[in-house]
Amino acid sequence: MKAIQELRMEHDAVRLTLKVLDRICQKIELSGKLDDPQDVDHLLEFFTVFVDKCHHGKEEELLFPALEQIGVGRDKGPIGVMLKEHQQGREYVQKMKAAISKLKAGSVSATVDFIRTARDYISLLDQHIDKENNVLFPIAEKQLSETKLAELSKGFERIEEKKIGVGKHEEFHKMIDQLESAYLK
C-alpha cells in the first residue's frame, strides 16, 4: 500500500471512532450517566496508541521531515499547524482520561467535562483530517518522489511495529468493528 493512501485509510478509521465517541456523548446526555466505561477506555487507548503514537508518529517522524526537505514550511506553514493540532489532541485525550476517572469515582460534574472535551476533540480531529487529506497529502503525492514515498511506506511499517507492536493494528480494527456495531448500526 502506498504511504499516503495508508494515512488516509487510518483517517477513515479515526473518523469512525469519532462517530462512536459522539454517540457515547449523546447517550450520556440522555441518561445522565456513562453506561459502558469499558467502551470509552477502548476509545481512549485507540486515541493514545493508534492515533497519537502510531499515526501521528508516522507523520511527525517521517512525512513532515520529508515535506520540509522539499520546502514545505514548518513554523509558519502547514506542518507547524499540524504539529500544534497534534499537541492539542494529546491534551484533549488527557482531559478525557481525567474526566472518565472522576466519572468512575462517582463525580456527576465530570460528565459535563467529558462531553465538552470529547466534542472539542471530535471537532479538532475532523478539521485536522480535512486539512491533511485536502492540503498536505496532495502536496506529498505531487512533490515527493516515488522512491521517497516507498521509503515512507517502509518506515511506516517500522513505526507501526515499534510504536504499537505486531498484531495490535488488527486488534484495533476488530475493536472498531465491535464499537461500530454497538453504537452506529
PDB file of C-alpha atoms in Angstrom:
ATOM      1  CA  MET A   1       0.000   0.000   0.000  1.00  0.00           C
ATOM      2  CA  LYS A   2       1.234   3.470  -0.763  1.00  0.00           C
ATOM      3  CA  ALA A   3       2.244   5.678   2.156  1.00  0.00           C
ATOM      4  CA  ILE A   4      -0.277   8.482   1.705  1.00  0.00           C
ATOM      5  CA  GLN A   5      -3.091   6.054   0.935  1.00  0.00           C
ATOM      6  CA  GLU A   6      -2.272   4.291   4.223  1.00  0.00           C
ATOM      7  CA  LEU A   7      -2.547   7.557   6.152  1.00  0.00           C
ATOM      8  CA  ARG A   8      -5.899   8.317   4.500  1.00  0.00           C
ATOM      9  CA  MET A   9      -7.214   4.868   5.430  1.00  0.00           C
ATOM     10  CA  GLU A  10      -6.125   5.476   9.001  1.00  0.00           C
ATOM     11  CA  HIS A  11      -8.071   8.741   8.899  1.00  0.00           C
ATOM     12  CA  ASP A  12     -11.169   6.762   7.899  1.00  0.00           C
ATOM     13  CA  ALA A  13     -10.753   4.565  10.972  1.00  0.00           C
ATOM     14  CA  VAL A  14     -10.238   7.612  13.190  1.00  0.00           C
ATOM     15  CA  ARG A  15     -13.383   9.265  11.825  1.00  0.00           C
ATOM     16  CA  LEU A  16     -15.373   6.130  12.630  1.00  0.00           C
ATOM     17  CA  THR A  17     -14.161   6.183  16.234  1.00  0.00           C
ATOM     18  CA  LEU A  18     -15.067   9.870  16.460  1.00  0.00           C
ATOM     19  CA  LYS A  19     -18.632   8.996  15.414  1.00  0.00           C
ATOM     20  CA  VAL A  20     -18.727   6.355  18.156  1.00  0.00           C
ATOM     21  CA  LEU A  21     -17.419   8.888  20.678  1.00  0.00           C
ATOM     22  CA  ASP A  22     -20.116  11.346  19.643  1.00  0.00           C
ATOM     23  CA  ARG A  23     -22.795   8.673  20.031  1.00  0.00           C
ATOM     24  CA  ILE A  24     -21.476   7.870  23.527  1.00  0.00           C
ATOM     25  CA  CYS A  25     -21.734  11.582  24.377  1.00  0.00           C
ATOM     26  CA  GLN A  26     -25.343  11.600  23.143  1.00  0.00           C
ATOM     27  CA  LYS A  27     -26.172   8.580  25.301  1.00  0.00           C
ATOM     28  CA  ILE A  28     -24.604  10.233  28.354  1.00  0.00           C
ATOM     29  CA  GLU A  29     -26.626  13.386  27.713  1.00  0.00           C
ATOM     30  CA  LEU A  30     -29.846  11.355  27.534  1.00  0.00           C
ATOM     31  CA  SER A  31     -29.235   9.128  30.548  1.00  0.00           C
ATOM     32  CA  GLY A  32     -27.016  11.342  32.670  1.00  0.00           C
ATOM     33  CA  LYS A  33     -24.533   8.500  33.107  1.00  0.00           C
ATOM     34  CA  LEU A  34     -21.865   6.520  31.348  1.00  0.00           C
ATOM     35  CA  ASP A  35     -23.362   3.125  30.508  1.00  0.00           C
ATOM     36  CA  ASP A  36     -20.245   1.277  29.430  1.00  0.00           C
ATOM     37  CA  PRO A  37     -16.982   2.779  30.703  1.00  0.00           C
ATOM     38  CA  GLN A  38     -15.015  -0.028  29.053  1.00  0.00           C
ATOM     39  CA  ASP A  39     -16.005   1.238  25.594  1.00  0.00           C
ATOM     40  CA  VAL A  40     -14.651   4.678  26.459  1.00  0.00           C
ATOM     41  CA  ASP A  41     -11.474   3.077  27.821  1.00  0.00           C
ATOM     42  CA  HIS A  42     -11.030   1.285  24.493  1.00  0.00           C
ATOM     43  CA  LEU A  43     -11.531   4.530  22.569  1.00  0.00           C
ATOM     44  CA  LEU A  44      -9.057   6.393  24.772  1.00  0.00           C
ATOM     45  CA  GLU A  45      -6.491   3.637  24.242  1.00  0.00           C
ATOM     46  CA  PHE A  46      -7.084   3.898  20.498  1.00  0.00           C
ATOM     47  CA  PHE A  47      -6.643   7.683  20.582  1.00  0.00           C
ATOM     48  CA  THR A  48      -3.461   7.376  22.667  1.00  0.00           C
ATOM     49  CA  VAL A  49      -1.791   4.444  20.957  1.00  0.00           C
ATOM     50  CA  PHE A  50      -3.080   4.313  17.398  1.00  0.00           C
ATOM     51  CA  VAL A  51      -3.877   7.954  16.654  1.00  0.00           C
ATOM     52  CA  ASP A  52      -1.077   9.619  18.562  1.00  0.00           C
ATOM     53  CA  LYS A  53       1.821   7.195  18.834  1.00  0.00           C
ATOM     54  CA  CYS A  54       1.341   5.378  15.538  1.00  0.00           C
ATOM     55  CA  HIS A  55      -0.458   7.665  13.069  1.00  0.00           C
ATOM     56  CA  HIS A  56       0.949  10.957  14.328  1.00  0.00           C
ATOM     57  CA  GLY A  57       4.288   9.225  14.818  1.00  0.00           C
ATOM     58  CA  LYS A  58       4.382   8.350  11.110  1.00  0.00           C
ATOM     59  CA  GLU A  59       3.652  11.947  10.228  1.00  0.00           C
ATOM     60  CA  GLU A  60       5.980  13.593  12.745  1.00  0.00           C
ATOM     61  CA  GLU A  61       8.945  11.254  12.333  1.00  0.00           C
ATOM     62  CA  LEU A  62       8.816  10.640   8.592  1.00  0.00           C
ATOM     63  CA  LEU A  63       6.250  12.513   6.488  1.00  0.00           C
ATOM     64  CA  PHE A  64       6.736  16.008   7.888  1.00  0.00           C
ATOM     65  CA  PRO A  65      10.559  15.888   7.676  1.00  0.00           C
ATOM     66  CA  ALA A  66      10.273  14.621   4.075  1.00  0.00           C
ATOM     67  CA  LEU A  67       7.963  17.525   3.244  1.00  0.00           C
ATOM     68  CA  GLU A  68      10.296  20.004   4.936  1.00  0.00           C
ATOM     69  CA  GLN A  69      13.145  18.725   2.751  1.00  0.00           C
ATOM     70  CA  ILE A  70      11.199  19.788  -0.341  1.00  0.00           C
ATOM     71  CA  GLY A  71      10.398  23.220   1.082  1.00  0.00           C
ATOM     72  CA  VAL A  72       7.059  22.845   2.850  1.00  0.00           C
ATOM     73  CA  GLY A  73       7.108  25.301   5.742  1.00  0.00           C
ATOM     74  CA  ARG A  74       7.152  24.255   9.367  1.00  0.00           C
ATOM     75  CA  ASP A  75       6.979  27.290  11.637  1.00  0.00           C
ATOM     76  CA  LYS A  76       4.575  29.433   9.666  1.00  0.00           C
ATOM     77  CA  GLY A  77       3.436  26.711   7.301  1.00  0.00           C
ATOM     78  CA  PRO A  78       1.077  23.763   7.290  1.00  0.00           C
ATOM     79  CA  ILE A  79       3.431  21.443   9.179  1.00  0.00           C
ATOM     80  CA  GLY A  80       3.542  23.804  12.149  1.00  0.00           C
ATOM     81  CA  VAL A  81      -0.254  23.904  12.206  1.00  0.00           C
ATOM     82  CA  MET A  82      -0.450  20.094  12.123  1.00  0.00           C
ATOM     83  CA  LEU A  83       2.080  19.757  14.956  1.00  0.00           C
ATOM     84  CA  LYS A  84       0.183  22.257  17.095  1.00  0.00           C
ATOM     85  CA  GLU A  85      -3.053  20.356  16.492  1.00  0.00           C
ATOM     86  CA  HIS A  86      -1.384  17.032  17.355  1.00  0.00           C
ATOM     87  CA  GLN A  87      -0.372  18.535  20.701  1.00  0.00           C
ATOM     88  CA  GLN A  88      -3.845  19.948  21.276  1.00  0.00           C
ATOM     89  CA  GLY A  89      -5.303  16.499  20.586  1.00  0.00           C
ATOM     90  CA  ARG A  90      -2.973  14.952  23.179  1.00  0.00           C
ATOM     91  CA  GLU A  91      -4.196  17.478  25.741  1.00  0.00           C
ATOM     92  CA  TYR A  92      -7.846  16.697  24.981  1.00  0.00           C
ATOM     93  CA  VAL A  93      -7.230  12.960  25.379  1.00  0.00           C
ATOM     94  CA  GLN A  94      -5.586  13.571  28.765  1.00  0.00           C
ATOM     95  CA  LYS A  95      -8.565  15.692  29.852  1.00  0.00           C
ATOM     96  CA  MET A  96     -10.987  12.968  28.729  1.00  0.00           C
ATOM     97  CA  LYS A  97      -8.999  10.387  30.710  1.00  0.00           C
ATOM     98  CA  ALA A  98      -9.138  12.586  33.804  1.00  0.00           C
ATOM     99  CA  ALA A  99     -12.880  13.138  33.401  1.00  0.00           C
ATOM    100  CA  ILE A 100     -13.525   9.400  32.964  1.00  0.00           C
ATOM    101  CA  SER A 101     -11.547   8.647  36.123  1.00  0.00           C
ATOM    102  CA  LYS A 102     -13.710  11.124  38.012  1.00  0.00           C
ATOM    103  CA  LEU A 103     -16.877   9.687  36.456  1.00  0.00           C
ATOM    104  CA  LYS A 104     -15.888   6.182  37.527  1.00  0.00           C
ATOM    105  CA  ALA A 105     -15.328   7.536  41.035  1.00  0.00           C
ATOM    106  CA  GLY A 106     -18.901   8.868  41.063  1.00  0.00           C
ATOM    107  CA  SER A 107     -18.457  12.527  40.131  1.00  0.00           C
ATOM    108  CA  VAL A 108     -21.568  13.686  38.289  1.00  0.00           C
ATOM    109  CA  SER A 109     -19.984  17.012  37.309  1.00  0.00           C
ATOM    110  CA  ALA A 110     -17.267  15.159  35.391  1.00  0.00           C
ATOM    111  CA  THR A 111     -19.946  14.226  32.847  1.00  0.00           C
ATOM    112  CA  VAL A 112     -20.038  17.787  31.536  1.00  0.00           C
ATOM    113  CA  ASP A 113     -16.231  17.956  31.374  1.00  0.00           C
ATOM    114  CA  PHE A 114     -16.027  14.686  29.482  1.00  0.00           C
ATOM    115  CA  ILE A 115     -18.698  15.625  26.929  1.00  0.00           C
ATOM    116  CA  ARG A 116     -17.249  19.103  26.330  1.00  0.00           C
ATOM    117  CA  THR A 117     -13.716  17.779  25.899  1.00  0.00           C
ATOM    118  CA  ALA A 118     -14.861  14.863  23.718  1.00  0.00           C
ATOM    119  CA  ARG A 119     -16.734  17.214  21.420  1.00  0.00           C
ATOM    120  CA  ASP A 120     -13.732  19.565  21.243  1.00  0.00           C
ATOM    121  CA  TYR A 121     -11.566  16.580  20.311  1.00  0.00           C
ATOM    122  CA  ILE A 122     -14.038  15.434  17.659  1.00  0.00           C
ATOM    123  CA  SER A 123     -14.145  18.917  16.137  1.00  0.00           C
ATOM    124  CA  LEU A 124     -10.357  19.281  16.215  1.00  0.00           C
ATOM    125  CA  LEU A 125      -9.687  15.934  14.552  1.00  0.00           C
ATOM    126  CA  ASP A 126     -12.419  16.351  11.938  1.00  0.00           C
ATOM    127  CA  GLN A 127     -10.906  19.663  10.833  1.00  0.00           C
ATOM    128  CA  HIS A 128      -7.368  18.327  11.174  1.00  0.00           C
ATOM    129  CA  ILE A 129      -8.110  15.318   8.969  1.00  0.00           C
ATOM    130  CA  ASP A 130      -9.694  17.577   6.345  1.00  0.00           C
ATOM    131  CA  LYS A 131      -6.562  19.753   6.257  1.00  0.00           C
ATOM    132  CA  GLU A 132      -4.258  16.784   5.901  1.00  0.00           C
ATOM    133  CA  ASN A 133      -6.399  14.969   3.321  1.00  0.00           C
ATOM    134  CA  ASN A 134      -7.064  18.056   1.207  1.00  0.00           C
ATOM    135  CA  VAL A 135      -3.905  20.142   1.603  1.00  0.00           C
ATOM    136  CA  LEU A 136      -0.898  18.310   2.999  1.00  0.00           C
ATOM    137  CA  PHE A 137      -1.357  14.863   1.469  1.00  0.00           C
ATOM    138  CA  PRO A 138      -1.895  16.160  -2.089  1.00  0.00           C
ATOM    139  CA  ILE A 139       1.355  18.127  -1.739  1.00  0.00           C
ATOM    140  CA  ALA A 140       3.129  14.936  -0.665  1.00  0.00           C
ATOM    141  CA  GLU A 141       1.659  12.918  -3.522  1.00  0.00           C
ATOM    142  CA  LYS A 142       2.614  15.524  -6.128  1.00  0.00           C
ATOM    143  CA  GLN A 143       6.010  16.599  -4.871  1.00  0.00           C
ATOM    144  CA  LEU A 144       7.610  13.589  -3.181  1.00  0.00           C
ATOM    145  CA  SER A 145       9.375  11.155  -5.482  1.00  0.00           C
ATOM    146  CA  GLU A 146       8.185   7.560  -5.871  1.00  0.00           C
ATOM    147  CA  THR A 147      11.409   6.491  -4.175  1.00  0.00           C
ATOM    148  CA  LYS A 148      10.714   8.742  -1.191  1.00  0.00           C
ATOM    149  CA  LEU A 149       7.110   7.541  -0.948  1.00  0.00           C
ATOM    150  CA  ALA A 150       8.340   3.921  -0.979  1.00  0.00           C
ATOM    151  CA  GLU A 151      10.831   4.792   1.790  1.00  0.00           C
ATOM    152  CA  LEU A 152       7.956   6.298   3.777  1.00  0.00           C
ATOM    153  CA  SER A 153       5.918   3.099   3.413  1.00  0.00           C
ATOM    154  CA  LYS A 154       8.771   1.010   4.780  1.00  0.00           C
ATOM    155  CA  GLY A 155       9.327   3.496   7.568  1.00  0.00           C
ATOM    156  CA  PHE A 156       5.628   3.432   8.425  1.00  0.00           C
ATOM    157  CA  GLU A 157       5.829  -0.356   8.852  1.00  0.00           C
ATOM    158  CA  ARG A 158       8.762   0.017  11.249  1.00  0.00           C
ATOM    159  CA  ILE A 159       6.950   2.686  13.260  1.00  0.00           C
ATOM    160  CA  GLU A 160       3.847   0.541  13.488  1.00  0.00           C
ATOM    161  CA  GLU A 161       5.836  -2.423  14.780  1.00  0.00           C
ATOM    162  CA  LYS A 162       7.846  -0.267  17.189  1.00  0.00           C
ATOM    163  CA  LYS A 163       5.080   2.008  18.486  1.00  0.00           C
ATOM    164  CA  ILE A 164       2.125  -0.354  18.775  1.00  0.00           C
ATOM    165  CA  GLY A 165       3.503  -3.841  18.200  1.00  0.00           C
ATOM    166  CA  VAL A 166       2.837  -6.635  15.771  1.00  0.00           C
ATOM    167  CA  GLY A 167      -0.856  -7.502  15.501  1.00  0.00           C
ATOM    168  CA  LYS A 168      -2.105  -4.503  17.507  1.00  0.00           C
ATOM    169  CA  HIS A 169      -3.308  -2.719  14.366  1.00  0.00           C
ATOM    170  CA  GLU A 170      -5.604  -5.656  13.634  1.00  0.00           C
ATOM    171  CA  GLU A 171      -6.827  -5.711  17.252  1.00  0.00           C
ATOM    172  CA  PHE A 172      -7.765  -2.050  16.967  1.00  0.00           C
ATOM    173  CA  HIS A 173      -9.714  -2.688  13.766  1.00  0.00           C
ATOM    174  CA  LYS A 174     -11.596  -5.529  15.438  1.00  0.00           C
ATOM    175  CA  MET A 175     -12.421  -3.201  18.354  1.00  0.00           C
ATOM    176  CA  ILE A 176     -13.593  -0.506  15.921  1.00  0.00           C
ATOM    177  CA  ASP A 177     -15.871  -3.029  14.194  1.00  0.00           C
ATOM    178  CA  GLN A 178     -17.363  -4.032  17.558  1.00  0.00           C
ATOM    179  CA  LEU A 179     -17.924  -0.413  18.611  1.00  0.00           C
ATOM    180  CA  GLU A 180     -19.429   0.430  15.237  1.00  0.00           C
ATOM    181  CA  SER A 181     -21.897  -2.458  15.605  1.00  0.00           C
ATOM    182  CA  ALA A 182     -22.767  -1.440  19.159  1.00  0.00           C
ATOM    183  CA  TYR A 183     -23.201   2.302  18.567  1.00  0.00           C
ATOM    184  CA  LEU A 184     -23.724   3.081  14.895  1.00  0.00           C
ATOM    185  CA  LYS A 185     -25.898   0.323  13.453  1.00  0.00           C
TER     186      LYS A 185
END
